[in-house]
Short mmCIF file of C-alpha atoms in Angstrom, two decimals:
data_model
loop_
_atom_site.label_atom_id
_atom_site.label_comp_id
_atom_site.label_asym_id
_atom_site.label_seq_id
_atom_site.Cartn_x
_atom_site.Cartn_y
_atom_site.Cartn_z
CA UNK A 1 -32.85 -120.70 -26.06
CA UNK A 2 -31.84 -117.83 -28.04
CA UNK A 3 -35.38 -116.77 -29.49
CA UNK A 4 -36.19 -115.99 -25.87
CA UNK A 5 -34.17 -113.41 -25.12
CA UNK A 6 -34.74 -109.87 -24.91
CA UNK A 7 -33.57 -107.65 -27.57
CA UNK A 8 -30.36 -106.10 -25.21
CA UNK A 9 -29.57 -109.27 -24.05
CA UNK A 10 -29.22 -110.68 -26.52
CA UNK A 11 -27.56 -108.22 -28.24
CA UNK A 12 -25.27 -107.82 -25.52
CA UNK A 13 -24.14 -111.29 -25.13
CA UNK A 14 -23.09 -111.58 -28.87
CA UNK A 15 -20.98 -109.23 -28.01
CA UNK A 16 -19.74 -110.62 -25.04
CA UNK A 17 -18.77 -114.30 -27.66
CA UNK A 18 -16.88 -112.26 -29.43
CA UNK A 19 -15.15 -110.46 -26.97
CA UNK A 20 -13.93 -113.93 -25.15
CA UNK A 21 -13.87 -115.09 -28.22
CA UNK A 22 -10.39 -112.24 -29.20
CA UNK A 23 -9.35 -113.66 -25.41
CA UNK A 24 -9.09 -117.16 -26.46
CA UNK A 25 -7.35 -116.86 -29.48
CA UNK A 26 -3.35 -118.29 -28.79
CA UNK A 27 -1.06 -119.60 -30.96
CA UNK A 28 -1.01 -123.62 -30.60
CA UNK A 29 -0.12 -125.63 -33.35
CA UNK A 30 2.67 -122.60 -34.43
CA UNK A 31 5.74 -124.17 -33.39
CA UNK A 32 10.01 -121.79 -32.03
CA UNK A 33 10.14 -118.78 -34.50
CA UNK A 34 12.63 -120.69 -36.89
CA UNK A 35 11.03 -120.71 -40.05
CA UNK A 36 9.02 -119.24 -43.38
CA UNK A 37 6.72 -121.46 -42.95
CA UNK A 38 6.41 -121.13 -39.18
CA UNK A 39 6.46 -116.98 -39.49
CA UNK A 40 3.79 -117.64 -41.43
CA UNK A 41 0.84 -119.24 -39.39
CA UNK A 42 2.00 -116.64 -36.58
CA UNK A 43 0.98 -113.70 -39.18
CA UNK A 44 -2.00 -115.90 -40.24
CA UNK A 45 -2.91 -116.30 -36.91
CA UNK A 46 -2.19 -112.60 -35.80
CA UNK A 47 -4.63 -110.89 -38.71
CA UNK A 48 -7.00 -114.24 -37.64
CA UNK A 49 -6.54 -112.34 -33.62
CA UNK A 50 -7.35 -108.40 -35.73
CA UNK A 51 -10.09 -109.38 -37.23
CA UNK A 52 -11.72 -110.01 -33.71
CA UNK A 53 -10.63 -107.74 -32.46
CA UNK A 54 -11.91 -105.27 -35.21
CA UNK A 55 -15.67 -107.52 -34.55
CA UNK A 56 -15.26 -106.82 -30.41
CA UNK A 57 -13.85 -103.50 -31.07
CA UNK A 58 -17.57 -103.12 -33.75
CA UNK A 59 -19.77 -105.22 -31.23
CA UNK A 60 -18.82 -103.15 -27.92
CA UNK A 61 -19.09 -99.71 -29.95
CA UNK A 62 -22.86 -100.72 -30.75
CA UNK A 63 -23.91 -101.50 -27.46
CA UNK A 64 -22.14 -98.60 -25.95
CA UNK A 65 -24.27 -96.58 -29.19
CA UNK A 66 -27.75 -98.23 -29.23
CA UNK A 67 -28.72 -99.94 -25.88
CA UNK A 68 -26.20 -96.45 -23.99
CA UNK A 69 -27.23 -93.70 -26.62
CA UNK A 70 -23.15 -92.89 -25.96
CA UNK A 71 -20.08 -92.19 -27.89
CA UNK A 72 -16.33 -93.75 -27.31
CA UNK A 73 -13.48 -91.65 -26.41
CA UNK A 74 -12.77 -88.74 -29.56
CA UNK A 75 -16.19 -87.61 -30.07
CA UNK A 76 -19.68 -86.25 -27.05
CA UNK A 77 -22.88 -88.57 -28.94
CA UNK A 78 -26.06 -85.47 -29.79
CA UNK A 79 -28.95 -85.55 -29.97
CA UNK A 80 -30.40 -86.60 -33.45
CA UNK A 81 -27.98 -88.80 -34.40
CA UNK A 82 -25.72 -86.18 -33.84
CA UNK A 83 -21.58 -86.47 -32.54
CA UNK A 84 -19.61 -83.31 -31.65
CA UNK A 85 -15.77 -83.37 -31.28
CA UNK A 86 -15.05 -83.73 -27.95
CA UNK A 87 -12.78 -81.20 -27.82
CA UNK A 88 -15.34 -78.55 -27.72
CA UNK A 89 -15.72 -79.37 -24.06
CA UNK A 90 -12.32 -79.32 -22.83
CA UNK A 91 -11.62 -77.63 -20.12
CA UNK A 92 -8.26 -78.79 -18.69
CA UNK A 93 -6.14 -76.51 -15.51
CA UNK A 94 -4.64 -73.70 -17.94
CA UNK A 95 -7.54 -72.77 -19.73
CA UNK A 96 -7.37 -69.09 -19.29
CA UNK A 97 -3.79 -68.81 -19.71
CA UNK A 98 -4.48 -70.15 -23.43
CA UNK A 99 -7.01 -68.66 -23.73
CA UNK A 100 -4.46 -65.33 -23.14
CA UNK A 101 -1.79 -66.16 -24.81
CA UNK A 102 -3.61 -66.89 -27.84
CA UNK A 103 -5.44 -63.61 -27.50
CA UNK A 104 -1.90 -62.15 -27.76
CA UNK A 105 -1.09 -64.45 -30.58
CA UNK A 106 -3.66 -62.67 -32.17
CA UNK A 107 -3.17 -59.03 -31.81
CA UNK A 108 1.07 -59.79 -32.34
CA UNK A 109 -0.21 -61.02 -35.90
CA UNK A 110 -2.38 -58.66 -36.57
CA UNK A 111 -0.23 -55.93 -35.79
CA UNK A 112 2.76 -57.60 -37.81
CA UNK A 113 0.22 -57.60 -41.05
CA UNK A 114 -0.85 -53.80 -40.38
CA UNK A 115 2.08 -52.67 -40.64
CA UNK A 116 3.31 -53.81 -43.52
CA UNK A 117 0.36 -52.33 -45.11
CA UNK A 118 -1.89 -55.88 -45.30
CA UNK A 119 -5.32 -56.20 -44.67
CA UNK A 120 -5.73 -58.79 -41.79
CA UNK A 121 -8.66 -60.55 -41.26
CA UNK A 122 -9.30 -62.56 -38.61
CA UNK A 123 -12.22 -64.83 -38.93
CA UNK A 124 -13.15 -67.32 -35.24
CA UNK A 125 -14.81 -69.57 -35.97
CA UNK A 126 -17.76 -70.98 -33.54
CA UNK A 127 -17.52 -73.92 -32.21
CA UNK A 128 -19.91 -76.22 -33.71
CA UNK A 129 -21.74 -76.77 -30.14
CA UNK A 130 -22.26 -73.68 -29.66
CA UNK A 131 -24.54 -73.39 -33.52
CA UNK A 132 -26.39 -76.43 -33.09
CA UNK A 133 -26.85 -76.19 -29.94
CA UNK A 134 -30.43 -77.44 -29.82
CA UNK A 135 -28.74 -81.08 -31.46
CA UNK A 136 -26.32 -81.07 -28.05
CA UNK A 137 -27.69 -82.73 -24.55
CA UNK A 138 -23.42 -83.29 -22.53
CA UNK A 139 -23.98 -79.79 -21.40
CA UNK A 140 -20.64 -77.61 -21.95
CA UNK A 141 -18.46 -76.60 -18.52
CA UNK A 142 -19.09 -72.73 -17.53
CA UNK A 143 -15.92 -71.02 -18.87
CA UNK A 144 -16.61 -73.50 -22.12
CA UNK A 145 -20.02 -72.03 -22.67
CA UNK A 146 -18.18 -68.59 -21.91
CA UNK A 147 -15.26 -68.81 -24.18
CA UNK A 148 -15.99 -66.80 -27.27
CA UNK A 149 -17.73 -63.72 -25.89
CA UNK A 150 -14.34 -63.34 -24.01
CA UNK A 151 -12.46 -64.26 -27.21
CA UNK A 152 -14.30 -60.92 -28.63
CA UNK A 153 -13.45 -59.10 -25.04
CA UNK A 154 -10.51 -59.53 -25.42
CA UNK A 155 -9.81 -58.43 -28.81
CA UNK A 156 -11.96 -55.60 -28.19
CA UNK A 157 -9.03 -54.90 -25.70
CA UNK A 158 -6.41 -55.35 -27.86
CA UNK A 159 -8.21 -52.75 -30.61
CA UNK A 160 -8.25 -56.23 -33.13
CA UNK A 161 -11.78 -55.98 -35.26
CA UNK A 162 -13.54 -59.12 -36.28
CA UNK A 163 -16.90 -60.53 -36.48
CA UNK A 164 -19.57 -61.63 -34.27
CA UNK A 165 -20.62 -65.35 -37.02
CA UNK A 166 -22.26 -66.71 -34.02
CA UNK A 167 -25.19 -64.93 -35.96
CA UNK A 168 -23.67 -65.34 -39.60
CA UNK A 169 -23.46 -69.16 -39.07
CA UNK A 170 -26.98 -69.24 -36.71
CA UNK A 171 -29.13 -68.46 -39.79
CA UNK A 172 -27.57 -70.88 -41.86
CA UNK A 173 -30.23 -74.31 -41.46
CA UNK A 174 -27.12 -76.68 -41.24
CA UNK A 175 -23.63 -74.75 -40.35
CA UNK A 176 -22.17 -77.68 -39.71
CA UNK A 177 -21.42 -81.84 -40.51
CA UNK A 178 -23.76 -84.03 -38.20
CA UNK A 179 -21.23 -86.59 -37.45
CA UNK A 180 -18.40 -83.92 -38.96
CA UNK A 181 -16.10 -81.61 -36.61
CA UNK A 182 -16.40 -79.35 -39.60
CA UNK A 183 -18.46 -77.28 -40.85
CA UNK A 184 -21.11 -77.65 -44.03
CA UNK A 185 -20.26 -75.94 -47.61
CA UNK A 186 -23.26 -73.35 -45.98
CA UNK A 187 -21.62 -72.45 -43.19
CA UNK A 188 -18.20 -71.55 -44.97
CA UNK A 189 -20.92 -70.35 -48.32
CA UNK A 190 -22.09 -67.41 -45.47
CA UNK A 191 -19.03 -67.02 -43.07
CA UNK A 192 -17.82 -66.07 -46.38
CA UNK A 193 -20.47 -64.04 -47.86
CA UNK A 194 -20.96 -61.71 -44.31
CA UNK A 195 -16.44 -60.01 -44.97
CA UNK A 196 -17.34 -60.11 -48.74
CA UNK A 197 -17.34 -56.72 -50.06
CA UNK A 198 -20.20 -54.31 -51.53
CA UNK A 199 -18.12 -51.54 -53.54
CA UNK A 200 -16.66 -54.35 -55.65
CA UNK A 201 -19.12 -53.65 -58.67
CA UNK A 202 -17.34 -56.78 -60.91
CA UNK A 203 -18.18 -59.67 -60.69
CA UNK A 204 -15.19 -61.84 -61.52
CA UNK A 205 -16.19 -65.53 -59.70
CA UNK A 206 -18.89 -67.72 -60.24
CA UNK A 207 -20.27 -70.70 -58.39
CA UNK A 208 -22.71 -73.44 -58.89
CA UNK A 209 -23.81 -75.76 -57.15
CA UNK A 210 -23.23 -80.31 -58.38
CA UNK A 211 -24.20 -83.14 -57.04
CA UNK A 212 -24.29 -83.64 -53.33
CA UNK A 213 -22.04 -86.93 -52.65
CA UNK A 214 -22.55 -89.19 -49.46
CA UNK A 215 -19.85 -87.67 -46.82
CA UNK A 216 -19.00 -90.44 -43.73
CA UNK A 217 -17.70 -87.66 -41.15
CA UNK A 218 -14.90 -87.30 -39.34
CA UNK A 219 -16.64 -88.49 -35.75
CA UNK A 220 -17.54 -91.24 -37.21
CA UNK A 221 -14.25 -92.72 -36.03
CA UNK A 222 -15.04 -92.97 -32.58
CA UNK A 223 -17.95 -94.38 -33.51
CA UNK A 224 -18.04 -98.07 -34.33
CA UNK A 225 -20.93 -99.67 -33.96
CA UNK A 226 -21.13 -101.99 -37.53
CA UNK A 227 -22.18 -104.68 -37.97
CA UNK A 228 -24.95 -102.72 -35.58
CA UNK A 229 -26.89 -99.80 -36.58
CA UNK A 230 -24.71 -96.34 -35.77
CA UNK A 231 -25.20 -92.45 -36.75
CA UNK A 232 -24.50 -93.75 -39.90
CA UNK A 233 -23.39 -91.20 -43.36
CA UNK A 234 -24.73 -87.73 -44.52
CA UNK A 235 -25.47 -86.59 -47.35
CA UNK A 236 -23.03 -83.30 -48.43
CA UNK A 237 -23.09 -80.87 -51.23
CA UNK A 238 -20.61 -79.97 -53.62
CA UNK A 239 -19.68 -76.90 -54.76
CA UNK A 240 -18.10 -75.15 -58.32
CA UNK A 241 -16.18 -71.97 -59.08
CA UNK A 242 -15.65 -70.55 -62.09
CA UNK A 243 -13.64 -67.84 -63.30
CA UNK A 244 -15.55 -65.95 -65.44
CA UNK A 245 -12.62 -63.75 -67.27
CA UNK A 246 -9.32 -65.07 -66.47
CA UNK A 247 -7.47 -61.29 -67.33
CA UNK A 248 -9.78 -59.56 -64.72
CA UNK A 249 -7.55 -59.97 -61.85
CA UNK A 250 -4.32 -58.05 -63.66
CA UNK A 251 -6.65 -55.55 -64.67
CA UNK A 252 -8.42 -54.80 -61.43
CA UNK A 253 -5.35 -55.43 -59.15
CA UNK A 254 -2.75 -54.10 -61.36
CA UNK A 255 1.21 -55.44 -59.93
CA UNK A 256 -0.58 -57.67 -57.68
CA UNK A 257 0.22 -60.86 -58.21
CA UNK A 258 -1.27 -62.45 -55.62
CA UNK A 259 -4.90 -60.14 -54.61
CA UNK A 260 -5.91 -62.92 -51.49
CA UNK A 261 -4.32 -65.30 -49.48
CA UNK A 262 -6.35 -68.14 -47.48
CA UNK A 263 -4.53 -69.68 -43.95
CA UNK A 264 -5.86 -71.48 -41.33
CA UNK A 265 -6.52 -75.07 -40.61
CA UNK A 266 -8.59 -77.95 -42.30
CA UNK A 267 -12.10 -75.44 -42.28
CA UNK A 268 -9.81 -73.99 -44.96
CA UNK A 269 -7.57 -75.70 -46.53
CA UNK A 270 -10.76 -79.03 -47.06
CA UNK A 271 -11.85 -78.75 -51.23
CA UNK A 272 -15.11 -80.40 -49.22
CA UNK A 273 -15.96 -78.07 -47.79
CA UNK A 274 -15.98 -75.24 -50.46
CA UNK A 275 -14.33 -72.13 -48.09
CA UNK A 276 -12.02 -70.91 -50.61
CA UNK A 277 -14.03 -70.98 -53.84
CA UNK A 278 -16.40 -68.99 -51.99
CA UNK A 279 -14.36 -66.25 -50.71
CA UNK A 280 -12.91 -65.83 -54.73
CA UNK A 281 -16.38 -64.80 -54.80
CA UNK A 282 -17.69 -63.49 -51.73
CA UNK A 283 -14.74 -61.42 -52.43
CA UNK A 284 -13.86 -61.24 -56.25
CA UNK A 285 -10.20 -61.97 -55.84
CA UNK A 286 -8.61 -64.87 -56.36
CA UNK A 287 -6.78 -66.19 -53.73
CA UNK A 288 -4.35 -68.40 -52.85
CA UNK A 289 -4.47 -71.47 -50.04
CA UNK A 290 -1.95 -71.98 -47.61
CA UNK A 291 -4.09 -73.46 -43.92
CA UNK A 292 -3.09 -76.56 -43.68
CA UNK A 293 -4.22 -79.70 -42.27
CA UNK A 294 -3.68 -81.05 -38.96
CA UNK A 295 -1.81 -77.39 -37.63
CA UNK A 296 -4.00 -75.88 -35.30
CA UNK A 297 -4.26 -72.12 -37.26
CA UNK A 298 -1.79 -70.50 -35.29
CA UNK A 299 1.43 -72.47 -36.58
CA UNK A 300 0.59 -71.61 -39.90
CA UNK A 301 0.10 -67.87 -39.47
CA UNK A 302 3.51 -68.22 -37.87
CA UNK A 303 4.87 -69.52 -40.77
CA UNK A 304 3.51 -67.88 -43.61
CA UNK A 305 5.13 -64.62 -42.13
CA UNK A 306 8.40 -66.27 -42.04
CA UNK A 307 7.87 -67.22 -45.64
CA UNK A 308 9.79 -65.80 -48.56
CA UNK A 309 5.93 -65.63 -50.81
CA UNK A 310 5.44 -63.86 -48.09
CA UNK A 311 8.51 -61.71 -47.92
CA UNK A 312 8.93 -61.63 -51.87
CA UNK A 313 5.63 -61.35 -52.43
CA UNK A 314 3.01 -59.41 -50.49
CA UNK A 315 -0.47 -59.41 -51.16
CA UNK A 316 -3.79 -57.18 -50.58
CA UNK A 317 -5.57 -59.42 -47.86
CA UNK A 318 -4.69 -62.45 -45.60
CA UNK A 319 -8.47 -64.06 -44.02
CA UNK A 320 -7.09 -66.11 -41.30
CA UNK A 321 -9.75 -68.55 -40.18
CA UNK A 322 -9.13 -70.00 -36.27
CA UNK A 323 -12.20 -72.19 -34.58
CA UNK A 324 -12.92 -71.23 -31.13
CA UNK A 325 -11.25 -74.75 -28.88
CA UNK A 326 -7.70 -74.03 -30.56
CA UNK A 327 -7.45 -71.48 -28.31
CA UNK A 328 -7.80 -73.16 -25.06
CA UNK A 329 -6.64 -76.71 -26.51
CA UNK A 330 -3.11 -77.66 -25.89
CA UNK A 331 -0.51 -76.68 -28.26
CA UNK A 332 0.63 -80.18 -29.02
CA UNK A 333 -3.24 -80.46 -29.69
CA UNK A 334 -3.57 -80.66 -33.78
CA UNK A 335 -6.11 -79.82 -36.35
CA UNK A 336 -8.38 -83.47 -36.67
CA UNK A 337 -10.26 -84.82 -34.26
#
């Protein structure tokens, strides 16, 4: 009988069997919770139930992905096995108020650094869905689509200079990872190049391409499909940046102990994207990376402004990455999807 079922129906039937098996799992034969053997039996049965639950989740995830091309809560399916975080679609009540508050915060931070004689470069990183729009299937709310222009206009009104990074990243063949929230190293390199200092003639740092690795993006956690096919892993290029002359920094910057500081999110903190190395190469200066994962863009910059390291050793330049979507997310939202 099974061999005569159409493929999709058989697919659903197998998943259903897994779920029914899980639901019928009970604790028959396990006596009162009195002794070690009873506890061990209970734990073994509980472990079996967890395994069945994981199998069931994988089956139903496979059904959603392979039959309906849907991701689980937390991700949005795109074309050609692309995934996007659902945070880039979020337009909850209070959207405009949070955007305005974020603009005020950015302006306040820039004003503080400027008053201290520190150059600050805010990097407003466009959404992945904005740059890789040819892979987007589900339309985004109009307010979200207009957000980057709104931010640029709001920063201009507050006399904060920022680079429009949309053309910079759009010029990269693949600026963002297919199954990950983050940019590719190539996207990070393009942004670093956009703030390079053309007046500096030295070559203190050099970057070279290394061996590619297989990368399973963070958004795959929202598309469990095992044992059936899913979006799959992708190739990730890796890079190395070396300092050509260990004494060059002192010659260039005199008594400055920390020429540059990098603050922000996992776009900067995660070494796999190599943003720190690309900045060293582009700016020809050493960079202290104080970016944090899981904290968003605003908490780390506020903590740095209040830190002893800033008070005692102010840098020449601060580079601050601000992913666009965080300007309207609720502040309880972290840095990971």
